[in-house]
Amino acid sequence: MVEKPKCSIVLPTYNEANNIQIIINELIKLLEKNYVYEIIVIDDNSPDHTWRIVEEEYINYQNIFCFRRIKKRGLSSAIVDGFMLSKFNNMIVLDSDLQHDLKIIPNIIDKLSNNFDLVIGSRYINNDSMKDWNFFRRLLSQFATKISNFIQDSITTDPMSGFFGIKKKLFLEVVNQLDIKGYKILLDIVAVLKNKKNFKNIDIPYKFKERIYGESKLTGEILIESLDLIYSKLFGSILPVNFIKFITVGSFGALIHFSILFFLYKFLDYSYSFALICSIEFSIIFNYFLNNIWTFRFVKLFGKQNLIGLIKFNLFSGIGGIIAYLVSQNLYNLDFNWVISSLLGAIVASLWNYNLNKIMTWRVN
Ligand code: GDD
Ligand code: MN
């Protein structure tokens, strides 16, 4: 008798109480005859008690269990934990909300059993799966894919896919280099693989379906997350990524500062000092909010904390402004060229602003 192919299926869940039983039952139907399999649900202590459904309904299944993580959130880290728990060499992850088409699973297992190390379910081959998406979502998704092709050297047509199979051996080779804070785990994997040649991969088309129950936790974060990844791939080895983000925000802030200054002073004829104060304050506020939602989004401040943060940010940036002034003025007095003087002043002040706000405003060590 031929041996049945083996496979571990990882299902990350957060509030999927309406979906989890349907998907597990469909997986059982799909796999029970011809495969040796296990289903690992990684649930981040969902408020809707998804974990309890798995624990109770499948108590008699030794190959189906739920790992309920406490005080931990995040899709990538859930998938990593699921893969680490898998006992078979063939591993597949998919969303637990019925958006992924289960029919291609046998094909993925087949490819994994036949020398492929990475088998990716792609929404972009035979491309009608996006036709039901609204314009904005399609644009976002395509844009994110374009910029990410740049980081991953076009290994796959769908680097943002949440549906893929991977050999445990290959996964263990890259896991230490993954940034598991976000949810773009596949993009991260292929970005690491870009510099390896010893693996074989293939894309398999499938149709991405609309969600029926529950809601997406990710839409809108797609752009930010891909931008983060690009930043860490481009600059991560040179400077702390958060510092680069802080500088990026600061540069936009400076642009806004000059535009407002110009507008108030030249167009509306306000006095120079009034225009200056307004534009400085506005750009500080702009910097604060952008840093809060992007640079320090992992420790984002909300509500009252957000207001306190803004006040602290104002204070430290104000001191930063004085530092910039003193450094530039002194260098200028020492006969440095005015561009170099002000540039060095700005660099010293940025270092001050970044470190003080990081530690005191967002409380990151
Ligand atoms: N354990 C855990 N922890 N699971 C999570 C978390 C979390 O913090 N956040 C989301 N999930 C689970 C959801 O329950 C679902 O099963 C799956 O991860 C995907 O989450 P959705 O919220 O449904 O994401 P989506 O449909 O917007 O995004 C899908 O498409 C993206 C590309 O458009 C996912 O497949 C993404 O991976 C993919 O990039
Ligand atoms: Mn989904």
PDB file of C-alpha atoms in Angstrom, residues 61-205:
ATOM      1  CA  TYR A  61      -9.905  14.386  17.607  1.00  0.00           C
ATOM      2  CA  GLN A  62      -6.297  13.818  18.567  1.00  0.00           C
ATOM      3  CA  ASN A  63      -5.130  15.553  15.408  1.00  0.00           C
ATOM      4  CA  ILE A  64      -7.109  18.783  15.938  1.00  0.00           C
ATOM      5  CA  PHE A  65      -6.241  21.191  18.715  1.00  0.00           C
ATOM      6  CA  CYS A  66      -6.130  24.826  19.656  1.00  0.00           C
ATOM      7  CA  PHE A  67      -3.210  26.729  21.110  1.00  0.00           C
ATOM      8  CA  ARG A  68      -4.756  29.656  22.955  1.00  0.00           C
ATOM      9  CA  ARG A  69      -2.183  32.394  23.364  1.00  0.00           C
ATOM     10  CA  ILE A  70      -2.590  34.799  26.246  1.00  0.00           C
ATOM     11  CA  LYS A  71      -1.623  38.464  25.964  1.00  0.00           C
ATOM     12  CA  LYS A  72      -0.201  37.954  22.522  1.00  0.00           C
ATOM     13  CA  ARG A  73      -1.556  39.395  19.296  1.00  0.00           C
ATOM     14  CA  GLY A  74      -0.389  39.216  15.738  1.00  0.00           C
ATOM     15  CA  LEU A  75      -0.921  37.162  12.643  1.00  0.00           C
ATOM     16  CA  SER A  76       2.739  36.564  11.789  1.00  0.00           C
ATOM     17  CA  SER A  77       3.694  35.427  15.244  1.00  0.00           C
ATOM     18  CA  ALA A  78       0.612  33.184  15.357  1.00  0.00           C
ATOM     19  CA  ILE A  79       1.684  31.533  12.110  1.00  0.00           C
ATOM     20  CA  VAL A  80       5.256  31.134  13.342  1.00  0.00           C
ATOM     21  CA  ASP A  81       4.017  29.473  16.534  1.00  0.00           C
ATOM     22  CA  GLY A  82       1.751  27.213  14.485  1.00  0.00           C
ATOM     23  CA  PHE A  83       4.603  26.150  12.237  1.00  0.00           C
ATOM     24  CA  MET A  84       6.863  25.545  15.233  1.00  0.00           C
ATOM     25  CA  LEU A  85       4.213  23.237  16.697  1.00  0.00           C
ATOM     26  CA  SER A  86       3.668  21.321  13.441  1.00  0.00           C
ATOM     27  CA  LYS A  87       4.801  17.757  13.521  1.00  0.00           C
ATOM     28  CA  PHE A  88       4.877  17.131   9.793  1.00  0.00           C
ATOM     29  CA  ASN A  89       7.373  18.401   7.285  1.00  0.00           C
ATOM     30  CA  ASN A  90       4.640  19.645   4.941  1.00  0.00           C
ATOM     31  CA  MET A  91       2.946  22.688   6.463  1.00  0.00           C
ATOM     32  CA  ILE A  92       0.127  24.864   5.147  1.00  0.00           C
ATOM     33  CA  VAL A  93      -1.330  28.059   6.539  1.00  0.00           C
ATOM     34  CA  LEU A  94      -4.592  29.688   5.520  1.00  0.00           C
ATOM     35  CA  ASP A  95      -7.101  32.219   6.818  1.00  0.00           C
ATOM     36  CA  SER A  96      -9.873  30.832   8.966  1.00  0.00           C
ATOM     37  CA  ASP A  97     -12.584  33.016   7.471  1.00  0.00           C
ATOM     38  CA  LEU A  98     -13.473  30.963   4.370  1.00  0.00           C
ATOM     39  CA  GLN A  99     -11.885  33.511   2.031  1.00  0.00           C
ATOM     40  CA  HIS A 100      -9.299  31.003   0.888  1.00  0.00           C
ATOM     41  CA  ASP A 101     -10.370  28.276  -1.482  1.00  0.00           C
ATOM     42  CA  LEU A 102      -9.772  24.922   0.203  1.00  0.00           C
ATOM     43  CA  LYS A 103      -9.920  23.032  -3.081  1.00  0.00           C
ATOM     44  CA  ILE A 104      -6.289  23.769  -3.891  1.00  0.00           C
ATOM     45  CA  ILE A 105      -5.021  22.210  -0.659  1.00  0.00           C
ATOM     46  CA  PRO A 106      -4.550  18.699  -2.113  1.00  0.00           C
ATOM     47  CA  ASN A 107      -2.561  20.263  -4.928  1.00  0.00           C
ATOM     48  CA  ILE A 108      -0.378  22.161  -2.421  1.00  0.00           C
ATOM     49  CA  ILE A 109       0.282  18.987  -0.438  1.00  0.00           C
ATOM     50  CA  ASP A 110       1.054  17.155  -3.647  1.00  0.00           C
ATOM     51  CA  LYS A 111       3.615  19.772  -4.690  1.00  0.00           C
ATOM     52  CA  LEU A 112       5.193  19.839  -1.214  1.00  0.00           C
ATOM     53  CA  SER A 113       5.498  16.050  -1.373  1.00  0.00           C
ATOM     54  CA  ASN A 114       7.142  16.337  -4.770  1.00  0.00           C
ATOM     55  CA  ASN A 115      10.175  18.454  -4.154  1.00  0.00           C
ATOM     56  CA  PHE A 116       8.679  21.906  -3.900  1.00  0.00           C
ATOM     57  CA  ASP A 117       9.701  23.765  -0.749  1.00  0.00           C
ATOM     58  CA  LEU A 118       7.329  26.710  -1.022  1.00  0.00           C
ATOM     59  CA  VAL A 119       3.907  26.561  -2.689  1.00  0.00           C
ATOM     60  CA  ILE A 120       1.995  29.816  -2.775  1.00  0.00           C
ATOM     61  CA  GLY A 121      -1.713  30.289  -3.351  1.00  0.00           C
ATOM     62  CA  SER A 122      -1.856  33.312  -5.648  1.00  0.00           C
ATOM     63  CA  ARG A 123      -4.757  35.650  -6.305  1.00  0.00           C
ATOM     64  CA  TYR A 124      -3.039  37.167  -9.285  1.00  0.00           C
ATOM     65  CA  ILE A 125      -2.796  34.299 -11.743  1.00  0.00           C
ATOM     66  CA  ASN A 126      -6.014  33.800 -13.760  1.00  0.00           C
ATOM     67  CA  ASN A 127      -6.911  37.118 -12.448  1.00  0.00           C
ATOM     68  CA  ASP A 128     -10.629  37.369 -11.840  1.00  0.00           C
ATOM     69  CA  SER A 129     -10.519  36.909  -8.089  1.00  0.00           C
ATOM     70  CA  MET A 130     -10.238  40.630  -7.512  1.00  0.00           C
ATOM     71  CA  LYS A 131     -13.185  41.619  -9.671  1.00  0.00           C
ATOM     72  CA  ASP A 132     -15.554  41.886  -6.694  1.00  0.00           C
ATOM     73  CA  TRP A 133     -13.196  44.118  -4.714  1.00  0.00           C
ATOM     74  CA  ASN A 134     -13.889  47.791  -4.491  1.00  0.00           C
ATOM     75  CA  PHE A 135     -11.599  50.119  -6.341  1.00  0.00           C
ATOM     76  CA  PHE A 136      -9.718  51.245  -3.252  1.00  0.00           C
ATOM     77  CA  ARG A 137      -8.942  47.777  -1.999  1.00  0.00           C
ATOM     78  CA  ARG A 138      -7.781  46.666  -5.440  1.00  0.00           C
ATOM     79  CA  LEU A 139      -5.541  49.687  -5.833  1.00  0.00           C
ATOM     80  CA  LEU A 140      -4.037  49.220  -2.377  1.00  0.00           C
ATOM     81  CA  SER A 141      -3.397  45.585  -2.964  1.00  0.00           C
ATOM     82  CA  GLN A 142      -1.830  46.104  -6.389  1.00  0.00           C
ATOM     83  CA  PHE A 143       0.313  48.942  -5.167  1.00  0.00           C
ATOM     84  CA  ALA A 144       1.535  46.946  -2.210  1.00  0.00           C
ATOM     85  CA  THR A 145       2.358  44.057  -4.534  1.00  0.00           C
ATOM     86  CA  LYS A 146       4.309  46.295  -6.924  1.00  0.00           C
ATOM     87  CA  ILE A 147       6.526  47.761  -4.249  1.00  0.00           C
ATOM     88  CA  SER A 148       7.030  44.430  -2.618  1.00  0.00           C
ATOM     89  CA  ASN A 149       8.121  42.803  -5.885  1.00  0.00           C
ATOM     90  CA  PHE A 150      11.050  45.084  -5.574  1.00  0.00           C
ATOM     91  CA  ILE A 151      12.069  43.620  -2.222  1.00  0.00           C
ATOM     92  CA  GLN A 152      11.428  39.998  -3.067  1.00  0.00           C
ATOM     93  CA  ASP A 153      12.779  39.935  -6.607  1.00  0.00           C
ATOM     94  CA  SER A 154       9.485  38.662  -8.058  1.00  0.00           C
ATOM     95  CA  ILE A 155       9.829  35.170  -6.617  1.00  0.00           C
ATOM     96  CA  THR A 156       6.033  35.027  -6.373  1.00  0.00           C
ATOM     97  CA  THR A 157       3.105  36.817  -7.993  1.00  0.00           C
ATOM     98  CA  ASP A 158       1.376  37.207  -4.617  1.00  0.00           C
ATOM     99  CA  PRO A 159       3.834  38.010  -1.834  1.00  0.00           C
ATOM    100  CA  MET A 160       0.959  39.218   0.366  1.00  0.00           C
ATOM    101  CA  SER A 161      -0.813  35.889   0.208  1.00  0.00           C
ATOM    102  CA  GLY A 162      -1.987  34.456   3.498  1.00  0.00           C
ATOM    103  CA  PHE A 163      -2.358  31.032   1.881  1.00  0.00           C
ATOM    104  CA  PHE A 164       0.764  28.960   1.312  1.00  0.00           C
ATOM    105  CA  GLY A 165       2.563  25.720   2.012  1.00  0.00           C
ATOM    106  CA  ILE A 166       6.148  25.441   3.132  1.00  0.00           C
ATOM    107  CA  LYS A 167       8.535  22.655   4.071  1.00  0.00           C
ATOM    108  CA  LYS A 168       9.413  22.759   7.728  1.00  0.00           C
ATOM    109  CA  LYS A 169      13.086  22.408   6.861  1.00  0.00           C
ATOM    110  CA  LEU A 170      13.061  25.560   4.737  1.00  0.00           C
ATOM    111  CA  PHE A 171      10.996  27.427   7.316  1.00  0.00           C
ATOM    112  CA  LEU A 172      13.505  26.617  10.055  1.00  0.00           C
ATOM    113  CA  GLU A 173      16.311  27.937   7.853  1.00  0.00           C
ATOM    114  CA  VAL A 174      14.716  31.391   7.671  1.00  0.00           C
ATOM    115  CA  VAL A 175      12.707  31.733  10.863  1.00  0.00           C
ATOM    116  CA  ASN A 176      15.449  33.498  12.782  1.00  0.00           C
ATOM    117  CA  GLN A 177      15.560  36.282  10.236  1.00  0.00           C
ATOM    118  CA  LEU A 178      11.833  36.988  10.178  1.00  0.00           C
ATOM    119  CA  ASP A 179      10.308  40.103  11.611  1.00  0.00           C
ATOM    120  CA  ILE A 180       7.290  38.586  13.279  1.00  0.00           C
ATOM    121  CA  LYS A 181       5.695  41.758  14.567  1.00  0.00           C
ATOM    122  CA  GLY A 182       3.298  42.332  11.652  1.00  0.00           C
ATOM    123  CA  TYR A 183       1.274  40.102   9.408  1.00  0.00           C
ATOM    124  CA  LYS A 184       3.232  40.024   6.166  1.00  0.00           C
ATOM    125  CA  ILE A 185       4.901  36.758   6.945  1.00  0.00           C
ATOM    126  CA  LEU A 186       5.128  35.470   3.387  1.00  0.00           C
ATOM    127  CA  LEU A 187       6.623  38.692   2.085  1.00  0.00           C
ATOM    128  CA  ASP A 188       9.166  38.468   4.833  1.00  0.00           C
ATOM    129  CA  ILE A 189       9.971  34.846   4.007  1.00  0.00           C
ATOM    130  CA  VAL A 190      10.491  35.517   0.292  1.00  0.00           C
ATOM    131  CA  ALA A 191      12.545  38.616   1.072  1.00  0.00           C
ATOM    132  CA  VAL A 192      14.915  36.409   3.076  1.00  0.00           C
ATOM    133  CA  LEU A 193      14.840  33.683   0.431  1.00  0.00           C
ATOM    134  CA  LYS A 194      15.837  36.152  -2.271  1.00  0.00           C
ATOM    135  CA  ASN A 195      19.453  35.578  -1.320  1.00  0.00           C
ATOM    136  CA  LYS A 196      19.189  31.820  -1.210  1.00  0.00           C
ATOM    137  CA  LYS A 197      19.147  29.610  -4.235  1.00  0.00           C
ATOM    138  CA  ASN A 198      18.587  26.205  -2.701  1.00  0.00           C
ATOM    139  CA  PHE A 199      14.822  26.064  -2.779  1.00  0.00           C
ATOM    140  CA  LYS A 200      12.106  25.318  -5.285  1.00  0.00           C
ATOM    141  CA  ASN A 201       8.862  27.271  -5.365  1.00  0.00           C
ATOM    142  CA  ILE A 202       5.670  27.519  -7.380  1.00  0.00           C
ATOM    143  CA  ASP A 203       2.482  29.634  -7.432  1.00  0.00           C
ATOM    144  CA  ILE A 204      -0.941  28.022  -7.651  1.00  0.00           C
ATOM    145  CA  PRO A 205      -3.948  30.151  -8.637  1.00  0.00           C
TER     146      PRO A 205
END
